[in-house]
């Protein structure tokens, strides 16, 4: 019964910073890729950033140079550091992880989402 729980969202002025955290709990044998997605009202969910178990990262072009992603495997946690925030970054941010639990198979898990609102 794996759960992902995000924290760190909130209201911030343009140009400000936030750090999102996502902690996985439950019976976890392995975690491969982890990532952050976001979804604004009326728009599709999009990948913001991802990180592999080996530490390789990818970023959406709209956030490259402003956001960083990192992970702490000892804590089963992934972070998203967001700097120079823009109103266009306003969205619900979702944590995603590929996890092997009690099953032989890996599967994707999602957090409940955390709201990030950037005011102009």
mmCIF file of C-alpha atoms in Angstrom:
data_model
loop_
_atom_site.group_PDB
_atom_site.id
_atom_site.type_symbol
_atom_site.label_atom_id
_atom_site.label_comp_id
_atom_site.label_asym_id
_atom_site.label_seq_id
_atom_site.Cartn_x
_atom_site.Cartn_y
_atom_site.Cartn_z
ATOM 1 C CA UNK A 1 0.000 0.000 0.000
ATOM 2 C CA UNK A 2 2.332 2.666 -1.307
ATOM 3 C CA UNK A 3 1.452 6.313 -0.845
ATOM 4 C CA UNK A 4 3.049 9.472 -2.215
ATOM 5 C CA UNK A 5 2.438 12.656 -0.244
ATOM 6 C CA UNK A 6 3.422 16.085 -1.555
ATOM 7 C CA UNK A 7 4.070 19.162 0.538
ATOM 8 C CA UNK A 8 5.445 22.667 0.112
ATOM 9 C CA UNK A 9 2.914 24.269 -2.194
ATOM 10 C CA UNK A 10 1.414 27.670 -1.562
ATOM 11 C CA UNK A 11 1.048 31.243 -2.729
ATOM 12 C CA UNK A 12 4.128 33.154 -3.814
ATOM 13 C CA UNK A 13 4.848 36.377 -5.689
ATOM 14 C CA UNK A 14 6.409 36.339 -9.127
ATOM 15 C CA UNK A 15 10.155 35.983 -8.831
ATOM 16 C CA UNK A 16 9.909 34.044 -5.604
ATOM 17 C CA UNK A 17 10.846 30.473 -4.761
ATOM 18 C CA UNK A 18 9.229 27.338 -3.400
ATOM 19 C CA UNK A 19 10.489 23.851 -2.672
ATOM 20 C CA UNK A 20 8.140 20.923 -3.109
ATOM 21 C CA UNK A 21 8.708 17.605 -1.379
ATOM 22 C CA UNK A 22 7.222 14.195 -2.081
ATOM 23 C CA UNK A 23 7.725 11.292 0.292
ATOM 24 C CA UNK A 24 6.866 7.708 -0.576
ATOM 25 C CA UNK A 25 5.742 5.416 2.217
ATOM 26 C CA UNK A 26 4.601 1.830 2.565
ATOM 27 C CA UNK A 27 6.239 -1.398 1.479
ATOM 28 C CA UNK A 28 8.877 -0.304 -1.030
ATOM 29 C CA UNK A 29 11.517 -2.563 -2.527
ATOM 30 C CA UNK A 30 12.777 -0.346 -5.341
ATOM 31 C CA UNK A 31 12.132 3.110 -6.748
ATOM 32 C CA UNK A 32 13.189 3.840 -10.303
ATOM 33 C CA UNK A 33 12.196 7.090 -12.020
ATOM 34 C CA UNK A 34 10.600 9.880 -10.013
ATOM 35 C CA UNK A 35 9.151 13.079 -11.341
ATOM 36 C CA UNK A 36 6.905 16.082 -11.062
ATOM 37 C CA UNK A 37 3.949 16.902 -13.286
ATOM 38 C CA UNK A 38 1.646 19.887 -13.249
ATOM 39 C CA UNK A 39 -1.819 20.680 -14.505
ATOM 40 C CA UNK A 40 -3.399 24.099 -14.879
ATOM 41 C CA UNK A 41 -7.185 24.550 -15.245
ATOM 42 C CA UNK A 42 -8.328 23.639 -18.732
ATOM 43 C CA UNK A 43 -4.928 22.295 -19.748
ATOM 44 C CA UNK A 44 -3.331 18.889 -20.063
ATOM 45 C CA UNK A 45 -1.056 17.491 -17.402
ATOM 46 C CA UNK A 46 2.564 18.017 -18.400
ATOM 47 C CA UNK A 47 5.904 16.702 -17.239
ATOM 48 C CA UNK A 48 7.895 19.325 -15.362
ATOM 49 C CA UNK A 49 10.986 17.369 -14.354
ATOM 50 C CA UNK A 50 12.117 13.799 -13.847
ATOM 51 C CA UNK A 51 15.069 12.040 -12.259
ATOM 52 C CA UNK A 52 16.257 8.466 -12.697
ATOM 53 C CA UNK A 53 17.575 6.178 -9.990
ATOM 54 C CA UNK A 54 21.053 7.037 -11.246
ATOM 55 C CA UNK A 55 20.487 10.775 -10.917
ATOM 56 C CA UNK A 56 19.983 11.734 -14.563
ATOM 57 C CA UNK A 57 17.501 14.585 -14.950
ATOM 58 C CA UNK A 58 15.194 16.020 -17.582
ATOM 59 C CA UNK A 59 13.254 19.273 -17.544
ATOM 60 C CA UNK A 60 10.501 20.870 -19.534
ATOM 61 C CA UNK A 61 11.834 23.689 -21.668
ATOM 62 C CA UNK A 62 9.624 26.203 -19.879
ATOM 63 C CA UNK A 63 11.309 25.547 -16.521
ATOM 64 C CA UNK A 64 14.862 24.736 -17.560
ATOM 65 C CA UNK A 65 17.325 26.956 -15.752
ATOM 66 C CA UNK A 66 14.788 27.868 -13.068
ATOM 67 C CA UNK A 67 13.824 24.524 -11.496
ATOM 68 C CA UNK A 68 15.952 21.701 -10.125
ATOM 69 C CA UNK A 69 14.973 18.175 -9.139
ATOM 70 C CA UNK A 70 16.749 15.975 -6.615
ATOM 71 C CA UNK A 71 16.130 12.824 -4.600
ATOM 72 C CA UNK A 72 17.088 11.353 -1.251
ATOM 73 C CA UNK A 73 16.847 7.586 -1.548
ATOM 74 C CA UNK A 74 17.379 7.068 2.182
ATOM 75 C CA UNK A 75 14.158 9.005 2.770
ATOM 76 C CA UNK A 76 12.301 7.802 -0.358
ATOM 77 C CA UNK A 77 11.795 11.454 -1.172
ATOM 78 C CA UNK A 78 12.000 13.612 -4.297
ATOM 79 C CA UNK A 79 12.253 17.399 -4.275
ATOM 80 C CA UNK A 80 11.494 20.152 -6.752
ATOM 81 C CA UNK A 81 13.231 23.461 -6.130
ATOM 82 C CA UNK A 82 11.411 26.211 -8.014
ATOM 83 C CA UNK A 83 13.122 29.576 -8.447
ATOM 84 C CA UNK A 84 12.220 32.704 -10.414
ATOM 85 C CA UNK A 85 8.590 31.665 -10.404
ATOM 86 C CA UNK A 86 6.230 33.093 -13.002
ATOM 87 C CA UNK A 87 2.426 33.350 -13.054
ATOM 88 C CA UNK A 88 2.496 30.753 -15.843
ATOM 89 C CA UNK A 89 3.818 28.244 -13.291
ATOM 90 C CA UNK A 90 0.500 28.329 -11.438
ATOM 91 C CA UNK A 91 -0.887 24.783 -11.388
ATOM 92 C CA UNK A 92 -1.502 21.726 -9.276
ATOM 93 C CA UNK A 93 1.777 19.855 -9.013
ATOM 94 C CA UNK A 94 1.728 16.064 -8.814
ATOM 95 C CA UNK A 95 4.463 13.715 -7.700
ATOM 96 C CA UNK A 96 5.029 10.549 -9.721
ATOM 97 C CA UNK A 97 7.213 7.536 -9.009
ATOM 98 C CA UNK A 98 7.841 4.121 -10.528
ATOM 99 C CA UNK A 99 7.962 1.721 -7.604
ATOM 100 C CA UNK A 100 8.251 -1.997 -6.982
ATOM 101 C CA UNK A 101 6.328 -2.908 -3.856
ATOM 102 C CA UNK A 102 5.336 -6.453 -2.887
ATOM 103 C CA UNK A 103 4.750 -7.419 -6.526
ATOM 104 C CA UNK A 104 7.380 -8.580 -8.997
ATOM 105 C CA UNK A 105 6.317 -5.728 -11.257
ATOM 106 C CA UNK A 106 7.029 -2.009 -11.185
ATOM 107 C CA UNK A 107 4.102 0.362 -11.486
ATOM 108 C CA UNK A 108 3.453 4.090 -11.402
ATOM 109 C CA UNK A 109 2.145 5.836 -8.300
ATOM 110 C CA UNK A 110 0.782 9.372 -8.017
ATOM 111 C CA UNK A 111 0.475 11.832 -5.183
ATOM 112 C CA UNK A 112 -2.680 13.773 -4.425
ATOM 113 C CA UNK A 113 -1.305 17.050 -5.771
ATOM 114 C CA UNK A 114 -0.321 20.340 -4.188
ATOM 115 C CA UNK A 115 -1.421 23.777 -5.375
ATOM 116 C CA UNK A 116 1.177 26.323 -6.452
ATOM 117 C CA UNK A 117 -0.112 29.819 -7.145
ATOM 118 C CA UNK A 118 2.178 32.575 -8.423
ATOM 119 C CA UNK A 119 0.781 36.090 -8.258
ATOM 120 C CA UNK A 120 1.860 38.957 -10.501
#
